[in-house]
Amino acid sequence: DVKVTQSSRYLVKRTGEKVFLECVQDMDHENMFWYRQDPGLGLRLIYFSYDVKMKEKGDIPEGYSVSREKKERFSLILESASTNQTSMYLCASSAAGPGNTIYFGEGSWLTVV
Amino acid sequence: GIQVEQSPPDLILQEGANSTLRCNFSDSVNNLQWFHQNPWGQLINLFYIPSGTKQNGRLSATTVATERYSLLYISSSQTTDSGVYFCAVLYGNKLVFGAGTILRVKS
């Protein structure tokens, strides 16, 4: 079965903390994505990666960085968490090419206090 | 950038009713997908439908790429259909999502 696993479902962090969100996929997919989801705004792309050590900015990269050292793992980093980064974060992966299904993890609910 | 608009934003149905969800997009796209997000947050791909019509059980989808819209039909709705429905379009190499339609099916 297809699996995208996000390491933490619920986190509460303090303002200014460094936060790591981890995502692992077991499908040997080339593409991996990080989105954030906020009410009324849908899903907005933060960063994506189409290969190991490759990354591209999405629509809202400010305040975030990513790391992809291995093909199966894509990490999202909040260097200094702020309250406006309280959100649901979704990781996804897909095979290369435009017609391939994208698979999502279950999401990580982050609250920054 | 591209605009993806979904309507209606909210929909309440009685179990057994039919519904149509709409997705409009402002530019030519490489593909279009429909997703369902269940109440626990899990997003599942329903259809990959750049053009034409597809059916899967009680769900079907139609995309008219030349007129820049797609429709998702839900027939004989069930309470398990509740959740948020998103359309997403591939614009360049980015998948851009609409804001979603929140569907609640009452028994």
PDB file of C-alpha atoms in Angstrom:
ATOM      1  CA  ASP A   1       0.000   0.000   0.000  1.00  0.00           C
ATOM      2  CA  VAL A   2       1.062   3.537  -0.763  1.00  0.00           C
ATOM      3  CA  LYS A   3       2.352   5.352   2.287  1.00  0.00           C
ATOM      4  CA  VAL A   4       3.331   8.923   3.078  1.00  0.00           C
ATOM      5  CA  THR A   5       4.127   9.231   6.757  1.00  0.00           C
ATOM      6  CA  GLN A   6       4.408  12.450   8.696  1.00  0.00           C
ATOM      7  CA  SER A   7       6.248  11.997  11.942  1.00  0.00           C
ATOM      8  CA  SER A   8       4.094  14.182  14.178  1.00  0.00           C
ATOM      9  CA  ARG A   9       0.327  14.646  14.057  1.00  0.00           C
ATOM     10  CA  TYR A  10       0.051  17.331  16.717  1.00  0.00           C
ATOM     11  CA  LEU A  11       2.701  19.724  17.945  1.00  0.00           C
ATOM     12  CA  VAL A  12       2.696  22.740  20.220  1.00  0.00           C
ATOM     13  CA  LYS A  13       5.768  24.954  20.016  1.00  0.00           C
ATOM     14  CA  ARG A  14       6.799  28.284  21.475  1.00  0.00           C
ATOM     15  CA  THR A  15       7.487  31.405  19.454  1.00  0.00           C
ATOM     16  CA  GLY A  16      11.108  31.471  18.367  1.00  0.00           C
ATOM     17  CA  GLU A  17      11.652  27.714  18.567  1.00  0.00           C
ATOM     18  CA  LYS A  18      13.155  25.799  15.661  1.00  0.00           C
ATOM     19  CA  VAL A  19      10.657  23.237  14.398  1.00  0.00           C
ATOM     20  CA  PHE A  20      11.271  20.167  12.251  1.00  0.00           C
ATOM     21  CA  LEU A  21       8.471  18.402  10.394  1.00  0.00           C
ATOM     22  CA  GLU A  22       9.510  15.101   8.880  1.00  0.00           C
ATOM     23  CA  CYS A  23       7.951  13.253   5.965  1.00  0.00           C
ATOM     24  CA  VAL A  24       8.821   9.831   4.596  1.00  0.00           C
ATOM     25  CA  GLN A  25       7.403   8.080   1.527  1.00  0.00           C
ATOM     26  CA  ASP A  26       7.879   4.449   0.598  1.00  0.00           C
ATOM     27  CA  MET A  27       6.999   4.600  -3.112  1.00  0.00           C
ATOM     28  CA  ASP A  28      10.366   5.676  -4.537  1.00  0.00           C
ATOM     29  CA  HIS A  29       8.736   8.888  -5.781  1.00  0.00           C
ATOM     30  CA  GLU A  30      10.871  11.591  -7.313  1.00  0.00           C
ATOM     31  CA  ASN A  31       8.620  14.506  -6.312  1.00  0.00           C
ATOM     32  CA  MET A  32       7.847  15.588  -2.772  1.00  0.00           C
ATOM     33  CA  PHE A  33       5.885  18.604  -1.573  1.00  0.00           C
ATOM     34  CA  TRP A  34       5.066  20.583   1.541  1.00  0.00           C
ATOM     35  CA  TYR A  35       1.762  22.448   1.728  1.00  0.00           C
ATOM     36  CA  ARG A  36       0.047  24.365   4.468  1.00  0.00           C
ATOM     37  CA  GLN A  37      -3.721  24.388   4.775  1.00  0.00           C
ATOM     38  CA  ASP A  38      -5.689  27.261   6.293  1.00  0.00           C
ATOM     39  CA  PRO A  39      -9.470  27.748   6.389  1.00  0.00           C
ATOM     40  CA  GLY A  40     -10.805  29.441   3.262  1.00  0.00           C
ATOM     41  CA  LEU A  41      -7.400  29.403   1.544  1.00  0.00           C
ATOM     42  CA  GLY A  42      -7.128  25.784   0.451  1.00  0.00           C
ATOM     43  CA  LEU A  43      -3.661  24.275   0.243  1.00  0.00           C
ATOM     44  CA  ARG A  44      -0.739  26.562  -0.494  1.00  0.00           C
ATOM     45  CA  LEU A  45       2.586  25.224  -1.681  1.00  0.00           C
ATOM     46  CA  ILE A  46       5.559  26.045   0.534  1.00  0.00           C
ATOM     47  CA  TYR A  47       8.384  24.099  -1.153  1.00  0.00           C
ATOM     48  CA  PHE A  48       8.780  21.145  -3.433  1.00  0.00           C
ATOM     49  CA  SER A  49      11.581  18.865  -4.468  1.00  0.00           C
ATOM     50  CA  TYR A  50      11.920  16.859  -7.657  1.00  0.00           C
ATOM     51  CA  ASP A  51      15.111  15.021  -6.734  1.00  0.00           C
ATOM     52  CA  VAL A  52      17.518  14.437  -3.901  1.00  0.00           C
ATOM     53  CA  LYS A  53      19.187  17.670  -2.782  1.00  0.00           C
ATOM     54  CA  MET A  54      16.992  19.642  -5.202  1.00  0.00           C
ATOM     55  CA  LYS A  55      14.383  22.103  -3.990  1.00  0.00           C
ATOM     56  CA  GLU A  56      12.222  24.848  -5.395  1.00  0.00           C
ATOM     57  CA  LYS A  57      10.224  27.562  -3.699  1.00  0.00           C
ATOM     58  CA  GLY A  58       6.489  27.358  -3.825  1.00  0.00           C
ATOM     59  CA  ASP A  59       4.072  30.227  -3.305  1.00  0.00           C
ATOM     60  CA  ILE A  60       4.752  30.938   0.374  1.00  0.00           C
ATOM     61  CA  PRO A  61       8.363  29.943   1.232  1.00  0.00           C
ATOM     62  CA  GLU A  62       9.075  32.830   3.615  1.00  0.00           C
ATOM     63  CA  GLY A  63       9.947  31.621   7.100  1.00  0.00           C
ATOM     64  CA  TYR A  64      10.527  28.033   5.962  1.00  0.00           C
ATOM     65  CA  SER A  65      13.367  25.927   4.640  1.00  0.00           C
ATOM     66  CA  VAL A  66      13.543  22.306   3.503  1.00  0.00           C
ATOM     67  CA  SER A  67      15.988  19.461   3.299  1.00  0.00           C
ATOM     68  CA  ARG A  68      16.058  16.419   1.061  1.00  0.00           C
ATOM     69  CA  GLU A  69      19.181  14.374   1.714  1.00  0.00           C
ATOM     70  CA  LYS A  70      17.574  11.048   0.828  1.00  0.00           C
ATOM     71  CA  LYS A  71      14.972  10.283  -1.815  1.00  0.00           C
ATOM     72  CA  GLU A  72      12.396   9.006   0.651  1.00  0.00           C
ATOM     73  CA  ARG A  73      12.616  11.852   3.173  1.00  0.00           C
ATOM     74  CA  PHE A  74      11.624  15.513   2.879  1.00  0.00           C
ATOM     75  CA  SER A  75      11.897  17.740   5.930  1.00  0.00           C
ATOM     76  CA  LEU A  76      10.273  21.107   6.533  1.00  0.00           C
ATOM     77  CA  ILE A  77      12.072  23.458   8.915  1.00  0.00           C
ATOM     78  CA  LEU A  78      10.710  26.515  10.655  1.00  0.00           C
ATOM     79  CA  GLU A  79      13.861  28.354  11.674  1.00  0.00           C
ATOM     80  CA  SER A  80      12.106  30.553  14.236  1.00  0.00           C
ATOM     81  CA  ALA A  81       8.455  29.670  14.688  1.00  0.00           C
ATOM     82  CA  SER A  82       5.913  32.464  14.785  1.00  0.00           C
ATOM     83  CA  THR A  83       2.236  32.472  15.701  1.00  0.00           C
ATOM     84  CA  ASN A  84       1.212  33.072  12.065  1.00  0.00           C
ATOM     85  CA  GLN A  85       2.729  29.698  11.236  1.00  0.00           C
ATOM     86  CA  THR A  86       0.048  27.951  13.276  1.00  0.00           C
ATOM     87  CA  SER A  87      -1.535  25.727  10.657  1.00  0.00           C
ATOM     88  CA  MET A  88      -2.048  22.263   9.277  1.00  0.00           C
ATOM     89  CA  TYR A  89       0.980  21.067   7.270  1.00  0.00           C
ATOM     90  CA  LEU A  90       0.597  18.429   4.594  1.00  0.00           C
ATOM     91  CA  CYS A  91       3.355  16.462   2.916  1.00  0.00           C
ATOM     92  CA  ALA A  92       2.800  14.782  -0.445  1.00  0.00           C
ATOM     93  CA  SER A  93       4.685  12.786  -3.031  1.00  0.00           C
ATOM     94  CA  SER A  94       4.254  11.736  -6.635  1.00  0.00           C
ATOM     95  CA  ALA A  95       6.169  10.052  -9.398  1.00  0.00           C
ATOM     96  CA  ALA A  96       7.751  12.325 -12.004  1.00  0.00           C
ATOM     97  CA  GLY A  97       5.487  13.484 -14.841  1.00  0.00           C
ATOM     98  CA  PRO A  98       2.246  15.515 -15.030  1.00  0.00           C
ATOM     99  CA  GLY A  99      -0.274  12.697 -15.038  1.00  0.00           C
ATOM    100  CA  ASN A 100       0.728  10.903 -11.870  1.00  0.00           C
ATOM    101  CA  THR A 101      -1.391  10.693  -8.765  1.00  0.00           C
ATOM    102  CA  ILE A 102      -0.233  12.732  -5.805  1.00  0.00           C
ATOM    103  CA  TYR A 103      -0.389  11.021  -2.404  1.00  0.00           C
ATOM    104  CA  PHE A 104      -0.749  12.924   0.837  1.00  0.00           C
ATOM    105  CA  GLY A 105       0.260  12.219   4.404  1.00  0.00           C
ATOM    106  CA  GLU A 106      -2.239  12.589   7.235  1.00  0.00           C
ATOM    107  CA  GLY A 107      -1.109  16.082   8.119  1.00  0.00           C
ATOM    108  CA  SER A 108       0.637  17.728  11.055  1.00  0.00           C
ATOM    109  CA  TRP A 109      -1.277  20.202  13.182  1.00  0.00           C
ATOM    110  CA  LEU A 110       1.177  22.816  14.462  1.00  0.00           C
ATOM    111  CA  THR A 111       0.250  25.369  17.099  1.00  0.00           C
ATOM    112  CA  VAL A 112       2.749  28.109  17.897  1.00  0.00           C
ATOM    113  CA  VAL A 113       2.097  29.880  21.192  1.00  0.00           C
TER     114      VAL A 113
ATOM    115  CA  GLY B   1      -0.473  33.246 -11.439  1.00  0.00           C
ATOM    116  CA  ILE B   2      -3.461  31.038 -12.065  1.00  0.00           C
ATOM    117  CA  GLN B   3      -6.705  31.434 -10.129  1.00  0.00           C
ATOM    118  CA  VAL B   4      -8.680  28.351  -9.102  1.00  0.00           C
ATOM    119  CA  GLU B   5     -12.175  29.022  -7.801  1.00  0.00           C
ATOM    120  CA  GLN B   6     -14.526  26.457  -6.326  1.00  0.00           C
ATOM    121  CA  SER B   7     -18.235  26.739  -5.712  1.00  0.00           C
ATOM    122  CA  PRO B   8     -20.211  26.512  -3.585  1.00  0.00           C
ATOM    123  CA  PRO B   9     -17.982  27.089  -0.549  1.00  0.00           C
ATOM    124  CA  ASP B  10     -20.376  25.154   1.700  1.00  0.00           C
ATOM    125  CA  LEU B  11     -23.064  22.579   0.987  1.00  0.00           C
ATOM    126  CA  ILE B  12     -25.420  20.679   3.268  1.00  0.00           C
ATOM    127  CA  LEU B  13     -27.251  17.678   1.840  1.00  0.00           C
ATOM    128  CA  GLN B  14     -29.761  15.202   3.100  1.00  0.00           C
ATOM    129  CA  GLU B  15     -28.560  11.637   2.685  1.00  0.00           C
ATOM    130  CA  GLY B  16     -29.582  10.317  -0.719  1.00  0.00           C
ATOM    131  CA  ALA B  17     -29.496  13.686  -2.477  1.00  0.00           C
ATOM    132  CA  ASN B  18     -27.366  14.501  -5.514  1.00  0.00           C
ATOM    133  CA  SER B  19     -24.962  17.426  -5.848  1.00  0.00           C
ATOM    134  CA  THR B  20     -22.645  19.159  -8.291  1.00  0.00           C
ATOM    135  CA  LEU B  21     -19.422  20.897  -7.297  1.00  0.00           C
ATOM    136  CA  ARG B  22     -17.723  23.286  -9.674  1.00  0.00           C
ATOM    137  CA  CYS B  23     -14.121  24.286 -10.276  1.00  0.00           C
ATOM    138  CA  ASN B  24     -13.192  27.218 -12.534  1.00  0.00           C
ATOM    139  CA  PHE B  25      -9.625  28.017 -13.502  1.00  0.00           C
ATOM    140  CA  SER B  26      -8.275  31.120 -15.178  1.00  0.00           C
ATOM    141  CA  ASP B  27      -5.658  29.707 -17.572  1.00  0.00           C
ATOM    142  CA  SER B  28      -4.794  26.616 -19.586  1.00  0.00           C
ATOM    143  CA  VAL B  29      -3.568  23.792 -17.400  1.00  0.00           C
ATOM    144  CA  ASN B  30      -1.711  20.505 -17.858  1.00  0.00           C
ATOM    145  CA  ASN B  31      -4.038  18.473 -15.725  1.00  0.00           C
ATOM    146  CA  LEU B  32      -6.775  18.699 -13.162  1.00  0.00           C
ATOM    147  CA  GLN B  33      -7.375  16.513 -10.136  1.00  0.00           C
ATOM    148  CA  TRP B  34     -10.180  16.213  -7.598  1.00  0.00           C
ATOM    149  CA  PHE B  35      -9.478  15.305  -3.970  1.00  0.00           C
ATOM    150  CA  HIS B  36     -11.572  14.459  -0.950  1.00  0.00           C
ATOM    151  CA  GLN B  37     -10.342  15.361   2.532  1.00  0.00           C
ATOM    152  CA  ASN B  38     -12.078  13.351   5.234  1.00  0.00           C
ATOM    153  CA  PRO B  39     -12.921  14.817   8.648  1.00  0.00           C
ATOM    154  CA  TRP B  40      -9.631  13.436  10.033  1.00  0.00           C
ATOM    155  CA  GLY B  41      -7.571  15.408   7.522  1.00  0.00           C
ATOM    156  CA  GLN B  42      -6.569  12.666   5.096  1.00  0.00           C
ATOM    157  CA  LEU B  43      -6.577  13.773   1.448  1.00  0.00           C
ATOM    158  CA  ILE B  44      -7.437  11.149  -1.147  1.00  0.00           C
ATOM    159  CA  ASN B  45      -7.180  11.551  -4.894  1.00  0.00           C
ATOM    160  CA  LEU B  46     -10.569  10.973  -6.555  1.00  0.00           C
ATOM    161  CA  PHE B  47      -9.938  11.720 -10.216  1.00  0.00           C
ATOM    162  CA  TYR B  48      -7.184  12.730 -12.550  1.00  0.00           C
ATOM    163  CA  ILE B  49      -9.199  14.366 -15.326  1.00  0.00           C
ATOM    164  CA  PRO B  50      -7.491  16.853 -17.689  1.00  0.00           C
ATOM    165  CA  SER B  51     -10.459  16.570 -20.064  1.00  0.00           C
ATOM    166  CA  GLY B  52     -13.542  14.477 -20.712  1.00  0.00           C
ATOM    167  CA  THR B  53     -15.633  12.490 -18.254  1.00  0.00           C
ATOM    168  CA  LYS B  54     -14.801   9.749 -15.779  1.00  0.00           C
ATOM    169  CA  GLN B  55     -16.954   7.779 -13.387  1.00  0.00           C
ATOM    170  CA  ASN B  56     -16.127   5.863 -10.239  1.00  0.00           C
ATOM    171  CA  GLY B  57     -19.153   4.430  -8.469  1.00  0.00           C
ATOM    172  CA  ARG B  58     -21.412   7.237  -7.268  1.00  0.00           C
ATOM    173  CA  LEU B  59     -18.875   9.880  -8.247  1.00  0.00           C
ATOM    174  CA  SER B  60     -18.204  11.254 -11.680  1.00  0.00           C
ATOM    175  CA  ALA B  61     -16.243  14.191 -13.007  1.00  0.00           C
ATOM    176  CA  THR B  62     -16.244  16.192 -16.215  1.00  0.00           C
ATOM    177  CA  THR B  63     -13.613  18.679 -17.361  1.00  0.00           C
ATOM    178  CA  VAL B  64     -14.153  21.048 -20.283  1.00  0.00           C
ATOM    179  CA  ALA B  65     -10.624  22.330 -20.710  1.00  0.00           C
ATOM    180  CA  THR B  66     -11.496  24.766 -23.516  1.00  0.00           C
ATOM    181  CA  GLU B  67     -13.985  26.514 -21.217  1.00  0.00           C
ATOM    182  CA  ARG B  68     -11.744  26.193 -18.154  1.00  0.00           C
ATOM    183  CA  TYR B  69     -14.021  24.396 -15.741  1.00  0.00           C
ATOM    184  CA  SER B  70     -14.561  21.026 -14.145  1.00  0.00           C
ATOM    185  CA  LEU B  71     -17.567  19.525 -12.384  1.00  0.00           C
ATOM    186  CA  LEU B  72     -17.710  16.824  -9.730  1.00  0.00           C
ATOM    187  CA  TYR B  73     -21.017  14.979  -9.402  1.00  0.00           C
ATOM    188  CA  ILE B  74     -21.985  13.096  -6.288  1.00  0.00           C
ATOM    189  CA  SER B  75     -25.091  10.935  -6.585  1.00  0.00           C
ATOM    190  CA  SER B  76     -27.081   9.307  -3.786  1.00  0.00           C
ATOM    191  CA  SER B  77     -24.905  11.002  -1.185  1.00  0.00           C
ATOM    192  CA  GLN B  78     -23.930   9.183   2.019  1.00  0.00           C
ATOM    193  CA  THR B  79     -22.728  10.516   5.350  1.00  0.00           C
ATOM    194  CA  THR B  80     -19.262   9.165   4.541  1.00  0.00           C
ATOM    195  CA  ASP B  81     -19.097  11.643   1.644  1.00  0.00           C
ATOM    196  CA  SER B  82     -18.790  14.482   4.165  1.00  0.00           C
ATOM    197  CA  GLY B  83     -15.561  16.420   4.174  1.00  0.00           C
ATOM    198  CA  VAL B  84     -13.837  18.945   1.956  1.00  0.00           C
ATOM    199  CA  TYR B  85     -13.549  18.554  -1.800  1.00  0.00           C
ATOM    200  CA  PHE B  86     -10.644  20.227  -3.545  1.00  0.00           C
ATOM    201  CA  CYS B  87      -9.803  20.629  -7.170  1.00  0.00           C
ATOM    202  CA  ALA B  88      -6.187  21.191  -8.104  1.00  0.00           C
ATOM    203  CA  VAL B  89      -4.618  22.127 -11.413  1.00  0.00           C
ATOM    204  CA  LEU B  90      -1.091  21.565 -12.636  1.00  0.00           C
ATOM    205  CA  TYR B  91       0.230  24.955 -13.737  1.00  0.00           C
ATOM    206  CA  GLY B  92       3.779  24.682 -14.996  1.00  0.00           C
ATOM    207  CA  ASN B  93       5.253  22.258 -12.476  1.00  0.00           C
ATOM    208  CA  LYS B  94       3.126  23.336  -9.507  1.00  0.00           C
ATOM    209  CA  LEU B  95      -0.140  21.827  -8.316  1.00  0.00           C
ATOM    210  CA  VAL B  96      -2.397  24.761  -7.390  1.00  0.00           C
ATOM    211  CA  PHE B  97      -5.444  24.104  -5.189  1.00  0.00           C
ATOM    212  CA  GLY B  98      -8.776  25.830  -4.931  1.00  0.00           C
ATOM    213  CA  ALA B  99     -10.154  26.866  -1.541  1.00  0.00           C
ATOM    214  CA  GLY B 100     -12.399  23.786  -1.390  1.00  0.00           C
ATOM    215  CA  THR B 101     -16.078  22.969  -0.944  1.00  0.00           C
ATOM    216  CA  ILE B 102     -17.136  21.838   2.538  1.00  0.00           C
ATOM    217  CA  LEU B 103     -19.802  19.146   2.192  1.00  0.00           C
ATOM    218  CA  ARG B 104     -21.936  17.905   5.062  1.00  0.00           C
ATOM    219  CA  VAL B 105     -24.306  15.030   4.479  1.00  0.00           C
ATOM    220  CA  LYS B 106     -26.980  14.607   7.136  1.00  0.00           C
ATOM    221  CA  SER B 107     -28.695  11.313   7.901  1.00  0.00           C
TER     222      SER B 107
END
